[in-house]
Amino acid sequence: MQHRIIVLGAGYTGAIAAGRLAKRLHREDVAITLVNAEPDFVERVRMHQLAVGQDLRLRPFSEMFAGTGVELKLAKVTAVDVDRKTVEVEEAGEAGAAGAAGAGGAAGAAGKTEVLEYDTLVYALGSGWNTQGVPGTAEFADQIASRPGALRLRERLARLGAGQPVVVVGGGLTGLEAATEIAEARPDLDVALAARGELGDWLSPKGRGHLRRVFDKLGITAYEHAAVTAVEADRVTTADGTHLPAAVTVWTTGFAVHPIARATTLEITETGQIAVDRTMRSLSHPDVYAVGDAAMALGPADKPLRMSCATGTPMAWQAADAIAARLTGGKIPKAPLRYFNQCVSLGRKEGLIQYVTADDRAVNAALTGRLAAIYKELVCKGAAWGVANPTLGIPTRRRHIARQQNRTAAKAVKTPA
Ligand SMILES: Cc1cc2nc3c(=O)[nH]c(=O)nc-3n(C[C@H](O)[C@H](O)[C@H](O)COP(=O)(O)OP(=O)(O)OC[C@H]3O[C@@H](n4cnc5c(N)ncnc54)[C@H](O)[C@@H]3O)c2cc1C
């Protein structure tokens, strides 16, 4: 009997986990199924680029996983029953198969429903945008947390005439990247950013100074201490009652997880993320692992890891290695769940690499300018490369030993009753 592993979601973390499990375990011992709503890998970290009209490389999973032993199931996950150990999926319709449908489940015309059974589940459904419940946001704002969102914004920006106002709401990493990308690509637009605090207030003095210079150069107006409390078709309103004109509002105030986990008996946090231990194993259901944005894991100083590829990637390594080790009786290696830097693109020509402590606090060192833009581009390329090469991070010798262990110990893998 093969041990059935189902991985839900083929974003950065699910795809890495599936690929790494396939490299760690023998095909005759396990059946690995990767369920995703779309047929190609979406580079979420480049959605602001897509939104301004840049075309991204198409990365079909059929090529990415060819010959790996991972079976790809193109379907939308509609429910998970962690007590029965089943997943309900709806096969992707025409639009999903063509790659035009949305991440997060908008997989085209509804197809037939199927129930899949698992022995081990890896939950990696990621996240979408977070309206924070601000009135008018869901109706009038645009978002870049998903490909359909970015494509819609792309159309809307393309229709704007010179001088029209665009307001990016949110002064975090995504907001900074969106505002600068739009201003660089469309210097004819009147781009502004509304931030709850001061612009880049978590950065080092050097990082902050550089950010302000780039904003000035690109003609972006920064509204600081300007929490947005309402969005309408042509303006946003801030907490002090100020109206900012906005032909397009881009909403970037953090991410929210999909509601599927909340509908299960899994232990979740207030944010709806699955609570996991240091091996990414669910605190309530030991045959469930969760990685990436969908999971709440603790990093250095027991601080929750923020939703990012930077930590999602080692979370995926950790989950795959823990599953493989537990199935084969091996020792569980420890992935580096810590931060090194925050890499921010500020358009295509400018960037900011803010070095940070292990628990993500800025230190007084930052790389700026063209070199930082090149560095960030390499990081994005590396993140996509890491999906196709999921054993990155395992020293060659160790990988070889691990394979040997699997070869002998995997014979002992049994499907739990
Ligand atoms: C514009 C932007 C810029 C960013 N920049 C950075 C950055 O510079 N550095 C950084 O570290 N992080 C960055 N992030 C955050 C990073 O992209 C996320 O943290 C990362 O994508 C999380 O990976 P994940 O695998 O958890 O989820 P995702 O990458 O979102 O993958 C989830 C997958 O699940 C699929 N899915 C979802 N729901 C369903 C369903 N119901 N059925 C089937 N499939 C489903 C989706 O289609 C997707 O393939 C950025 C995000 C955005 C939006």
GROMACS .gro file of C-alpha atoms and ligand atoms in nm:
model
  470
    1MET     CA    1   0.000   0.000   0.000
    2GLN     CA    2   0.129   0.342  -0.089
    3HIS     CA    3   0.119   0.622   0.167
    4ARG     CA    4  -0.103   0.893   0.019
    5ILE     CA    5   0.028   1.248   0.055
    6ILE     CA    6  -0.190   1.530  -0.072
    7VAL     CA    7  -0.048   1.879  -0.103
    8LEU     CA    8  -0.308   2.155  -0.135
    9GLY     CA    9  -0.190   2.459  -0.329
   10ALA     CA   10   0.103   2.487  -0.569
   11GLY     CA   11   0.226   2.833  -0.485
   12TYR     CA   12   0.582   2.882  -0.364
   13THR     CA   13   0.542   2.660  -0.060
   14GLY     CA   14   0.312   2.383  -0.179
   15ALA     CA   15   0.510   2.328  -0.496
   16ILE     CA   16   0.837   2.315  -0.302
   17ALA     CA   17   0.694   2.076  -0.043
   18ALA     CA   18   0.559   1.840  -0.312
   19GLY     CA   19   0.881   1.842  -0.513
   20ARG     CA   20   1.097   1.791  -0.207
   21LEU     CA   21   0.884   1.504  -0.080
   22ALA     CA   22   0.916   1.340  -0.421
   23LYS     CA   23   1.295   1.366  -0.393
   24ARG     CA   24   1.297   1.237  -0.038
   25LEU     CA   25   1.069   0.936  -0.074
   26HIS     CA   26   1.051   0.642  -0.308
   27ARG     CA   27   0.778   0.631  -0.568
   28GLU     CA   28   0.675   0.278  -0.487
   29ASP     CA   29   0.615   0.381  -0.124
   30VAL     CA   30   0.419   0.703  -0.168
   31ALA     CA   31   0.163   0.864  -0.396
   32ILE     CA   32   0.206   1.242  -0.395
   33THR     CA   33  -0.082   1.448  -0.536
   34LEU     CA   34  -0.051   1.824  -0.577
   35VAL     CA   35  -0.386   2.003  -0.606
   36ASN     CA   36  -0.397   2.350  -0.755
   37ALA     CA   37  -0.662   2.571  -0.908
   38GLU     CA   38  -0.441   2.684  -1.194
   39PRO     CA   39  -0.222   2.494  -1.440
   40ASP     CA   40   0.084   2.713  -1.410
   41PHE     CA   41   0.300   2.851  -1.133
   42VAL     CA   42   0.209   3.208  -1.036
   43GLU     CA   43   0.501   3.425  -0.927
   44ARG     CA   44   0.303   3.619  -0.672
   45VAL     CA   45   0.599   3.839  -0.581
   46ARG     CA   46   0.576   3.991  -0.930
   47MET     CA   47   0.206   4.080  -0.933
   48HIS     CA   48   0.281   4.454  -0.925
   49GLN     CA   49   0.487   4.403  -1.242
   50LEU     CA   50   0.201   4.219  -1.409
   51ALA     CA   51  -0.034   4.501  -1.308
   52VAL     CA   52   0.167   4.765  -1.495
   53GLY     CA   53   0.175   4.566  -1.818
   54GLN     CA   54   0.490   4.354  -1.792
   55ASP     CA   55   0.451   4.000  -1.918
   56LEU     CA   56   0.571   3.724  -1.689
   57ARG     CA   57   0.722   3.397  -1.799
   58LEU     CA   58   0.466   3.116  -1.818
   59ARG     CA   59   0.570   2.825  -1.597
   60PRO     CA   60   0.339   2.526  -1.658
   61PHE     CA   61   0.332   2.267  -1.380
   62SER     CA   62   0.320   1.993  -1.643
   63GLU     CA   63   0.680   2.090  -1.733
   64MET     CA   64   0.789   2.172  -1.380
   65PHE     CA   65   0.686   1.835  -1.238
   66ALA     CA   66   0.751   1.620  -1.545
   67GLY     CA   67   0.924   1.300  -1.441
   68THR     CA   68   0.918   1.380  -1.067
   69GLY     CA   69   0.643   1.135  -0.972
   70VAL     CA   70   0.421   1.415  -0.840
   71GLU     CA   71   0.070   1.384  -0.979
   72LEU     CA   72  -0.085   1.719  -1.053
   73LYS     CA   73  -0.458   1.761  -1.001
   74LEU     CA   74  -0.601   2.073  -1.155
   75ALA     CA   75  -0.894   2.145  -0.926
   76LYS     CA   76  -1.034   2.390  -0.676
   77VAL     CA   77  -1.030   2.276  -0.315
   78THR     CA   78  -1.375   2.337  -0.169
   79ALA     CA   79  -1.352   2.164   0.170
   80VAL     CA   80  -1.122   1.964   0.394
   81ASP     CA   81  -1.238   1.711   0.654
   82VAL     CA   82  -0.943   1.649   0.881
   83ASP     CA   83  -1.130   1.394   1.090
   84ARG     CA   84  -1.227   1.177   0.794
   85LYS     CA   85  -0.898   1.265   0.620
   86THR     CA   86  -1.062   1.375   0.300
   87VAL     CA   87  -1.044   1.670   0.067
   88GLU     CA   88  -1.330   1.779  -0.154
   89VAL     CA   89  -1.230   1.925  -0.488
   90GLU     CA   90  -1.408   2.061  -0.789
   91GLU     CA   91  -1.233   1.993  -1.114
   92ALA     CA   92  -1.113   2.306  -1.290
   93GLY     CA   93  -1.329   2.420  -1.579
   94GLU     CA   94  -1.227   2.556  -1.918
   95ALA     CA   95  -1.093   2.890  -1.797
   96GLY     CA   96  -0.886   2.728  -1.524
   97ALA     CA   97  -0.733   2.486  -1.767
   98ALA     CA   98  -0.641   2.773  -1.996
   99GLY     CA   99  -0.457   2.947  -1.716
  100ALA     CA  100  -0.678   3.252  -1.724
  101ALA     CA  101  -0.871   3.189  -1.407
  102GLY     CA  102  -0.798   3.314  -1.062
  103ALA     CA  103  -0.577   3.182  -0.791
  104GLY     CA  104  -0.755   3.111  -0.472
  105GLY     CA  105  -1.015   2.901  -0.632
  106ALA     CA  106  -1.165   3.084  -0.928
  107ALA     CA  107  -1.092   2.791  -1.151
  108GLY     CA  108  -1.331   2.863  -1.435
  109ALA     CA  109  -1.665   2.694  -1.496
  110ALA     CA  110  -1.746   2.450  -1.218
  111GLY     CA  111  -1.655   2.089  -1.294
  112LYS     CA  112  -1.739   1.765  -1.122
  113THR     CA  113  -1.685   1.725  -0.750
  114GLU     CA  114  -1.454   1.456  -0.619
  115VAL     CA  115  -1.344   1.343  -0.273
  116LEU     CA  116  -0.976   1.256  -0.228
  117GLU     CA  117  -0.844   1.055   0.067
  118TYR     CA  118  -0.508   1.118   0.228
  119ASP     CA  119  -0.281   0.972   0.490
  120THR     CA  120  -0.076   1.292   0.521
  121LEU     CA  121  -0.198   1.636   0.419
  122VAL     CA  122   0.012   1.943   0.343
  123TYR     CA  123  -0.205   2.254   0.348
  124ALA     CA  124  -0.052   2.537   0.143
  125LEU     CA  125  -0.343   2.737   0.002
  126GLY     CA  126  -0.174   3.071   0.062
  127SER     CA  127  -0.368   3.391   0.103
  128GLY     CA  128  -0.555   3.665  -0.077
  129TRP     CA  129  -0.602   4.035  -0.015
  130ASN     CA  130  -0.726   4.171   0.314
  131THR     CA  131  -0.990   4.442   0.292
  132GLN     CA  132  -0.977   4.478   0.672
  133GLY     CA  133  -1.353   4.529   0.649
  134VAL     CA  134  -1.309   4.890   0.532
  135PRO     CA  135  -1.633   5.002   0.368
  136GLY     CA  136  -1.625   5.021  -0.012
  137THR     CA  137  -1.296   4.834  -0.046
  138ALA     CA  138  -1.440   4.508  -0.182
  139GLU     CA  139  -1.656   4.700  -0.433
  140PHE     CA  140  -1.422   4.973  -0.552
  141ALA     CA  141  -1.059   4.892  -0.476
  142ASP     CA  142  -0.816   4.683  -0.681
  143GLN     CA  143  -0.563   4.437  -0.546
  144ILE     CA  144  -0.243   4.263  -0.647
  145ALA     CA  145  -0.249   3.968  -0.407
  146SER     CA  146  -0.363   3.736  -0.687
  147ARG     CA  147  -0.316   3.708  -1.062
  148PRO     CA  148  -0.679   3.786  -1.149
  149GLY     CA  149  -0.656   4.094  -0.927
  150ALA     CA  150  -0.334   4.209  -1.095
  151LEU     CA  151  -0.480   4.150  -1.442
  152ARG     CA  152  -0.789   4.351  -1.357
  153LEU     CA  153  -0.576   4.637  -1.225
  154ARG     CA  154  -0.367   4.618  -1.542
  155GLU     CA  155  -0.678   4.681  -1.751
  156ARG     CA  156  -0.795   4.963  -1.530
  157LEU     CA  157  -0.456   5.138  -1.529
  158ALA     CA  158  -0.431   5.103  -1.907
  159ARG     CA  159  -0.761   5.290  -1.941
  160LEU     CA  160  -0.650   5.586  -1.728
  161GLY     CA  161  -0.563   5.910  -1.902
  162ALA     CA  162  -0.271   6.141  -1.817
  163GLY     CA  163  -0.299   6.318  -1.483
  164GLN     CA  164  -0.553   6.084  -1.330
  165PRO     CA  165  -0.502   6.002  -0.962
  166VAL     CA  166  -0.407   5.657  -0.834
  167VAL     CA  167  -0.395   5.596  -0.458
  168VAL     CA  168  -0.208   5.298  -0.319
  169VAL     CA  169  -0.338   5.220   0.031
  170GLY     CA  170  -0.085   5.057   0.265
  171GLY     CA  171   0.272   5.156   0.344
  172GLY     CA  172   0.409   4.802   0.381
  173LEU     CA  173   0.639   4.620   0.140
  174THR     CA  174   0.364   4.546  -0.114
  175GLY     CA  175   0.238   4.905  -0.111
  176LEU     CA  176   0.587   5.046  -0.166
  177GLU     CA  177   0.649   4.807  -0.454
  178ALA     CA  178   0.310   4.882  -0.612
  179ALA     CA  179   0.334   5.261  -0.587
  180THR     CA  180   0.687   5.281  -0.728
  181GLU     CA  181   0.617   5.030  -1.005
  182ILE     CA  182   0.307   5.221  -1.118
  183ALA     CA  183   0.479   5.561  -1.097
  184GLU     CA  184   0.779   5.438  -1.294
  185ALA     CA  185   0.571   5.266  -1.564
  186ARG     CA  186   0.317   5.551  -1.589
  187PRO     CA  187   0.491   5.881  -1.512
  188ASP     CA  188   0.187   6.059  -1.658
  189LEU     CA  189  -0.035   5.945  -1.367
  190ASP     CA  190  -0.068   6.123  -1.034
  191VAL     CA  191   0.039   5.847  -0.793
  192ALA     CA  192  -0.001   5.872  -0.413
  193LEU     CA  193   0.045   5.632  -0.124
  194ALA     CA  194  -0.154   5.646   0.199
  195ALA     CA  195   0.027   5.498   0.500
  196ARG     CA  196  -0.105   5.449   0.849
  197GLY     CA  197   0.228   5.559   1.000
  198GLU     CA  198   0.534   5.734   0.855
  199LEU     CA  199   0.676   5.629   0.522
  200GLY     CA  200   0.905   5.330   0.581
  201ASP     CA  201   0.903   5.387   0.956
  202TRP     CA  202   1.035   5.035   1.027
  203LEU     CA  203   1.342   5.083   0.804
  204SER     CA  204   1.689   5.200   0.904
  205PRO     CA  205   1.762   5.575   0.861
  206LYS     CA  206   1.953   5.495   0.541
  207GLY     CA  207   1.667   5.284   0.406
  208ARG     CA  208   1.407   5.545   0.495
  209GLY     CA  209   1.610   5.826   0.340
  210HIS     CA  210   1.653   5.631   0.020
  211LEU     CA  211   1.283   5.551   0.002
  212ARG     CA  212   1.193   5.920   0.031
  213ARG     CA  213   1.442   6.012  -0.242
  214VAL     CA  214   1.294   5.750  -0.478
  215PHE     CA  215   0.941   5.871  -0.400
  216ASP     CA  216   1.048   6.229  -0.478
  217LYS     CA  217   1.221   6.123  -0.799
  218LEU     CA  218   0.914   5.932  -0.916
  219GLY     CA  219   0.678   6.212  -0.809
  220ILE     CA  220   0.482   5.997  -0.562
  221THR     CA  221   0.292   6.185  -0.292
  222ALA     CA  222   0.313   6.015   0.048
  223TYR     CA  223   0.017   6.075   0.280
  224GLU     CA  224   0.144   5.975   0.624
  225HIS     CA  225  -0.063   5.901   0.935
  226ALA     CA  226  -0.346   5.856   0.688
  227ALA     CA  227  -0.545   5.544   0.776
  228VAL     CA  228  -0.806   5.497   0.505
  229THR     CA  229  -1.154   5.444   0.646
  230ALA     CA  230  -1.368   5.436   0.330
  231VAL     CA  231  -1.328   5.375  -0.041
  232GLU     CA  232  -1.559   5.506  -0.310
  233ALA     CA  233  -1.550   5.487  -0.689
  234ASP     CA  234  -1.348   5.807  -0.726
  235ARG     CA  235  -1.191   5.877  -0.387
  236VAL     CA  236  -1.076   5.744  -0.053
  237THR     CA  237  -1.140   5.899   0.287
  238THR     CA  238  -0.889   5.900   0.572
  239ALA     CA  239  -0.955   5.886   0.946
  240ASP     CA  240  -0.942   6.266   0.982
  241GLY     CA  241  -1.207   6.309   0.713
  242THR     CA  242  -0.972   6.408   0.430
  243HIS     CA  243  -1.083   6.299   0.083
  244LEU     CA  244  -0.810   6.191  -0.159
  245PRO     CA  245  -0.915   6.171  -0.524
  246ALA     CA  246  -0.859   5.822  -0.669
  247ALA     CA  247  -0.960   5.710  -1.017
  248VAL     CA  248  -0.804   5.380  -0.912
  249THR     CA  249  -0.744   5.263  -0.553
  250VAL     CA  250  -0.490   4.984  -0.502
  251TRP     CA  251  -0.547   4.808  -0.169
  252THR     CA  252  -0.234   4.653  -0.013
  253THR     CA  253  -0.298   4.637   0.362
  254GLY     CA  254  -0.173   4.285   0.427
  255PHE     CA  255  -0.304   3.944   0.331
  256ALA     CA  256  -0.588   3.724   0.460
  257VAL     CA  257  -0.605   3.346   0.443
  258HIS     CA  258  -0.878   3.155   0.260
  259PRO     CA  259  -1.168   3.043   0.483
  260ILE     CA  260  -1.126   2.668   0.419
  261ALA     CA  261  -0.913   2.597   0.728
  262ARG     CA  262  -1.155   2.787   0.951
  263ALA     CA  263  -1.433   2.550   0.845
  264THR     CA  264  -1.239   2.247   0.975
  265THR     CA  265  -1.173   2.118   1.327
  266LEU     CA  266  -0.807   2.217   1.294
  267GLU     CA  267  -0.664   2.444   1.560
  268ILE     CA  268  -0.635   2.784   1.399
  269THR     CA  269  -0.538   3.130   1.515
  270GLU     CA  270  -0.754   3.445   1.514
  271THR     CA  271  -0.621   3.517   1.166
  272GLY     CA  272  -0.753   3.183   1.040
  273GLN     CA  273  -0.401   3.044   0.997
  274ILE     CA  274  -0.332   2.685   1.099
  275ALA     CA  275  -0.137   2.661   1.425
  276VAL     CA  276   0.175   2.447   1.371
  277ASP     CA  277   0.479   2.336   1.569
  278ARG     CA  278   0.843   2.384   1.466
  279THR     CA  279   0.813   2.100   1.215
  280MET     CA  280   0.506   2.263   1.053
  281ARG     CA  281   0.281   1.992   1.192
  282SER     CA  282  -0.069   2.093   1.300
  283LEU     CA  283  -0.099   2.128   1.677
  284SER     CA  284  -0.434   1.951   1.671
  285HIS     CA  285  -0.404   1.695   1.386
  286PRO     CA  286  -0.065   1.522   1.356
  287ASP     CA  287  -0.128   1.398   1.002
  288VAL     CA  288  -0.177   1.755   0.879
  289TYR     CA  289   0.108   1.995   0.802
  290ALA     CA  290   0.064   2.358   0.700
  291VAL     CA  291   0.312   2.588   0.531
  292GLY     CA  292   0.340   2.938   0.387
  293ASP     CA  293   0.083   3.210   0.439
  294ALA     CA  294  -0.178   2.955   0.552
  295ALA     CA  295   0.022   2.856   0.860
  296MET     CA  296   0.104   3.036   1.181
  297ALA     CA  297   0.454   2.928   1.277
  298LEU     CA  298   0.681   3.089   1.533
  299GLY     CA  299   1.022   3.218   1.432
  300PRO     CA  300   1.313   3.358   1.634
  301ALA     CA  301   1.216   3.506   1.972
  302ASP     CA  302   0.888   3.313   1.935
  303LYS     CA  303   0.752   3.584   1.708
  304PRO     CA  304   0.496   3.473   1.447
  305LEU     CA  305   0.654   3.458   1.102
  306ARG     CA  306   0.510   3.717   0.865
  307MET     CA  307   0.350   3.599   0.541
  308SER     CA  308   0.637   3.590   0.292
  309CYS     CA  309   0.829   3.373   0.052
  310ALA     CA  310   1.136   3.446   0.260
  311THR     CA  311   1.001   3.232   0.544
  312GLY     CA  312   0.751   3.026   0.345
  313THR     CA  313   1.030   2.853   0.154
  314PRO     CA  314   1.212   2.716   0.461
  315MET     CA  315   0.871   2.627   0.611
  316ALA     CA  316   0.809   2.408   0.306
  317TRP     CA  317   1.155   2.248   0.334
  318GLN     CA  318   1.089   2.186   0.701
  319ALA     CA  319   0.749   2.024   0.647
  320ALA     CA  320   0.871   1.799   0.366
  321ASP     CA  321   1.179   1.692   0.561
  322ALA     CA  322   0.977   1.627   0.876
  323ILE     CA  323   0.722   1.416   0.688
  324ALA     CA  324   0.993   1.219   0.511
  325ALA     CA  325   1.189   1.169   0.833
  326ARG     CA  326   0.884   1.059   1.029
  327LEU     CA  327   0.782   0.816   0.757
  328THR     CA  328   1.125   0.668   0.721
  329GLY     CA  329   1.241   0.681   1.081
  330GLY     CA  330   1.512   0.936   1.003
  331LYS     CA  331   1.626   1.241   1.201
  332ILE     CA  332   1.434   1.561   1.129
  333PRO     CA  333   1.667   1.832   0.997
  334LYS     CA  334   1.606   2.193   1.107
  335ALA     CA  335   1.540   2.452   0.836
  336PRO     CA  336   1.659   2.810   0.900
  337LEU     CA  337   1.336   2.983   1.000
  338ARG     CA  338   1.479   3.330   1.032
  339TYR     CA  339   1.515   3.656   0.840
  340PHE     CA  340   1.823   3.800   0.673
  341ASN     CA  341   1.693   4.098   0.479
  342GLN     CA  342   1.386   4.262   0.334
  343CYS     CA  343   1.419   4.296  -0.041
  344VAL     CA  344   1.206   4.572  -0.190
  345SER     CA  345   1.183   4.660  -0.557
  346LEU     CA  346   1.120   5.032  -0.618
  347GLY     CA  347   1.037   5.006  -0.985
  348ARG     CA  348   1.273   4.827  -1.224
  349LYS     CA  349   1.570   5.060  -1.179
  350GLU     CA  350   1.572   5.116  -0.804
  351GLY     CA  351   1.562   4.890  -0.502
  352LEU     CA  352   1.622   4.866  -0.132
  353ILE     CA  353   1.773   4.575   0.055
  354GLN     CA  354   1.719   4.637   0.425
  355TYR     CA  355   1.929   4.404   0.639
  356VAL     CA  356   1.747   4.278   0.947
  357THR     CA  357   1.799   4.074   1.262
  358ALA     CA  358   1.691   3.709   1.274
  359ASP     CA  359   1.353   3.826   1.404
  360ASP     CA  360   1.305   4.087   1.129
  361ARG     CA  361   1.411   4.415   1.293
  362ALA     CA  362   1.602   4.657   1.072
  363VAL     CA  363   1.973   4.701   1.143
  364ASN     CA  364   2.167   5.006   1.037
  365ALA     CA  365   2.278   4.866   0.702
  366ALA     CA  366   2.101   4.877   0.368
  367LEU     CA  367   2.188   4.831   0.003
  368THR     CA  368   2.023   5.084  -0.227
  369GLY     CA  369   2.001   5.195  -0.588
  370ARG     CA  370   2.060   4.998  -0.906
  371LEU     CA  371   2.257   4.726  -0.730
  372ALA     CA  372   1.966   4.667  -0.494
  373ALA     CA  373   1.728   4.643  -0.792
  374ILE     CA  374   1.951   4.376  -0.948
  375TYR     CA  375   1.975   4.192  -0.615
  376LYS     CA  376   1.596   4.192  -0.577
  377GLU     CA  377   1.553   4.065  -0.933
  378LEU     CA  378   1.792   3.779  -0.855
  379VAL     CA  379   1.595   3.700  -0.536
  380CYS     CA  380   1.270   3.675  -0.738
  381LYS     CA  381   1.438   3.458  -1.001
  382GLY     CA  382   1.589   3.247  -0.721
  383ALA     CA  383   1.250   3.199  -0.554
  384ALA     CA  384   1.101   3.060  -0.876
  385TRP     CA  385   1.413   2.852  -0.939
  386GLY     CA  386   1.383   2.712  -0.587
  387VAL     CA  387   1.034   2.583  -0.669
  388ALA     CA  388   1.172   2.384  -0.958
  389ASN     CA  389   1.473   2.274  -0.750
  390PRO     CA  390   1.320   2.192  -0.412
  391THR     CA  391   1.618   2.018  -0.257
  392LEU     CA  392   1.805   2.347  -0.240
  393GLY     CA  393   1.935   2.387   0.114
  394ILE     CA  394   2.033   2.026   0.167
  395PRO     CA  395   2.410   1.980   0.160
  396THR     CA  396   2.492   1.726  -0.113
  397ARG     CA  397   2.633   1.472   0.128
  398ARG     CA  398   2.335   1.495   0.358
  399ARG     CA  399   2.095   1.460   0.067
  400HIS     CA  400   2.271   1.146  -0.039
  401ILE     CA  401   2.254   1.005   0.312
  402ALA     CA  402   1.888   1.096   0.339
  403ARG     CA  403   1.816   0.918   0.012
  404GLN     CA  404   1.994   0.610   0.138
  405GLN     CA  405   1.791   0.622   0.457
  406ASN     CA  406   1.471   0.648   0.261
  407ARG     CA  407   1.570   0.361   0.038
  408THR     CA  408   1.608   0.125   0.330
  409ALA     CA  409   1.365   0.269   0.580
  410ALA     CA  410   1.080   0.354   0.344
  411LYS     CA  411   0.999  -0.015   0.329
  412ALA     CA  412   0.864   0.033   0.679
  413VAL     CA  413   0.619   0.303   0.567
  414LYS     CA  414   0.268   0.194   0.646
  415THR     CA  415  -0.064   0.359   0.582
  416PRO     CA  416  -0.214   0.432   0.924
  417ALA     CA  417  -0.549   0.266   0.981
  418LIG     C1  418   0.276   4.182  -0.500
  418LIG     C2  419   0.339   4.093  -0.398
  418LIG     C3  420   0.475   4.106  -0.372
  418LIG     C4  421   0.535   4.023  -0.280
  418LIG     N1  422   0.669   4.035  -0.258
  418LIG     C5  423   0.730   3.954  -0.171
  418LIG     C6  424   0.870   3.962  -0.153
  418LIG     O1  425   0.937   4.044  -0.213
  418LIG     N2  426   0.928   3.875  -0.066
  418LIG     C7  427   0.856   3.782   0.002
  418LIG     O2  428   0.916   3.706   0.080
  418LIG     N3  429   0.723   3.773  -0.014
  418LIG     C8  430   0.658   3.855  -0.099
  418LIG     N4  431   0.523   3.846  -0.116
  418LIG     C9  432   0.447   3.747  -0.037
  418LIG    C10  433   0.453   3.611  -0.103
  418LIG     O3  434   0.413   3.619  -0.237
  418LIG    C11  435   0.363   3.513  -0.030
  418LIG     O4  436   0.399   3.513   0.107
  418LIG    C12  437   0.381   3.374  -0.089
  418LIG     O5  438   0.328   3.370  -0.219
  418LIG    C13  439   0.313   3.269  -0.001
  418LIG     O6  440   0.331   3.143  -0.059
  418LIG     P1  441   0.221   3.031  -0.039
  418LIG     O7  442   0.271   2.909  -0.109
  418LIG     O8  443   0.183   3.022   0.101
  418LIG     O9  444   0.091   3.087  -0.115
  418LIG     P2  445   0.068   3.124  -0.266
  418LIG    O10  446   0.195   3.159  -0.334
  418LIG    O11  447  -0.041   3.224  -0.264
  418LIG    O12  448   0.012   2.989  -0.329
  418LIG    C14  449  -0.113   2.936  -0.297
  418LIG    C15  450  -0.155   2.843  -0.410
  418LIG    O13  451  -0.276   2.781  -0.374
  418LIG    C16  452  -0.368   2.789  -0.480
  418LIG     N5  453  -0.502   2.792  -0.423
  418LIG    C17  454  -0.553   2.879  -0.336
  418LIG     N6  455  -0.679   2.845  -0.304
  418LIG    C18  456  -0.706   2.732  -0.371
  418LIG    C19  457  -0.818   2.646  -0.378
  418LIG     N7  458  -0.930   2.668  -0.309
  418LIG     N8  459  -0.809   2.538  -0.457
  418LIG    C20  460  -0.697   2.509  -0.526
  418LIG     N9  461  -0.588   2.588  -0.524
  418LIG    C21  462  -0.593   2.698  -0.448
  418LIG    C22  463  -0.331   2.917  -0.553
  418LIG    O14  464  -0.377   2.911  -0.687
  418LIG    C23  465  -0.180   2.916  -0.542
  418LIG    O15  466  -0.122   2.843  -0.646
  418LIG    C24  467   0.459   3.927  -0.210
  418LIG    C25  468   0.323   3.914  -0.236
  418LIG    C26  469   0.263   3.995  -0.329
  418LIG    C27  470   0.117   3.979  -0.357
   0.00000   0.00000   0.00000
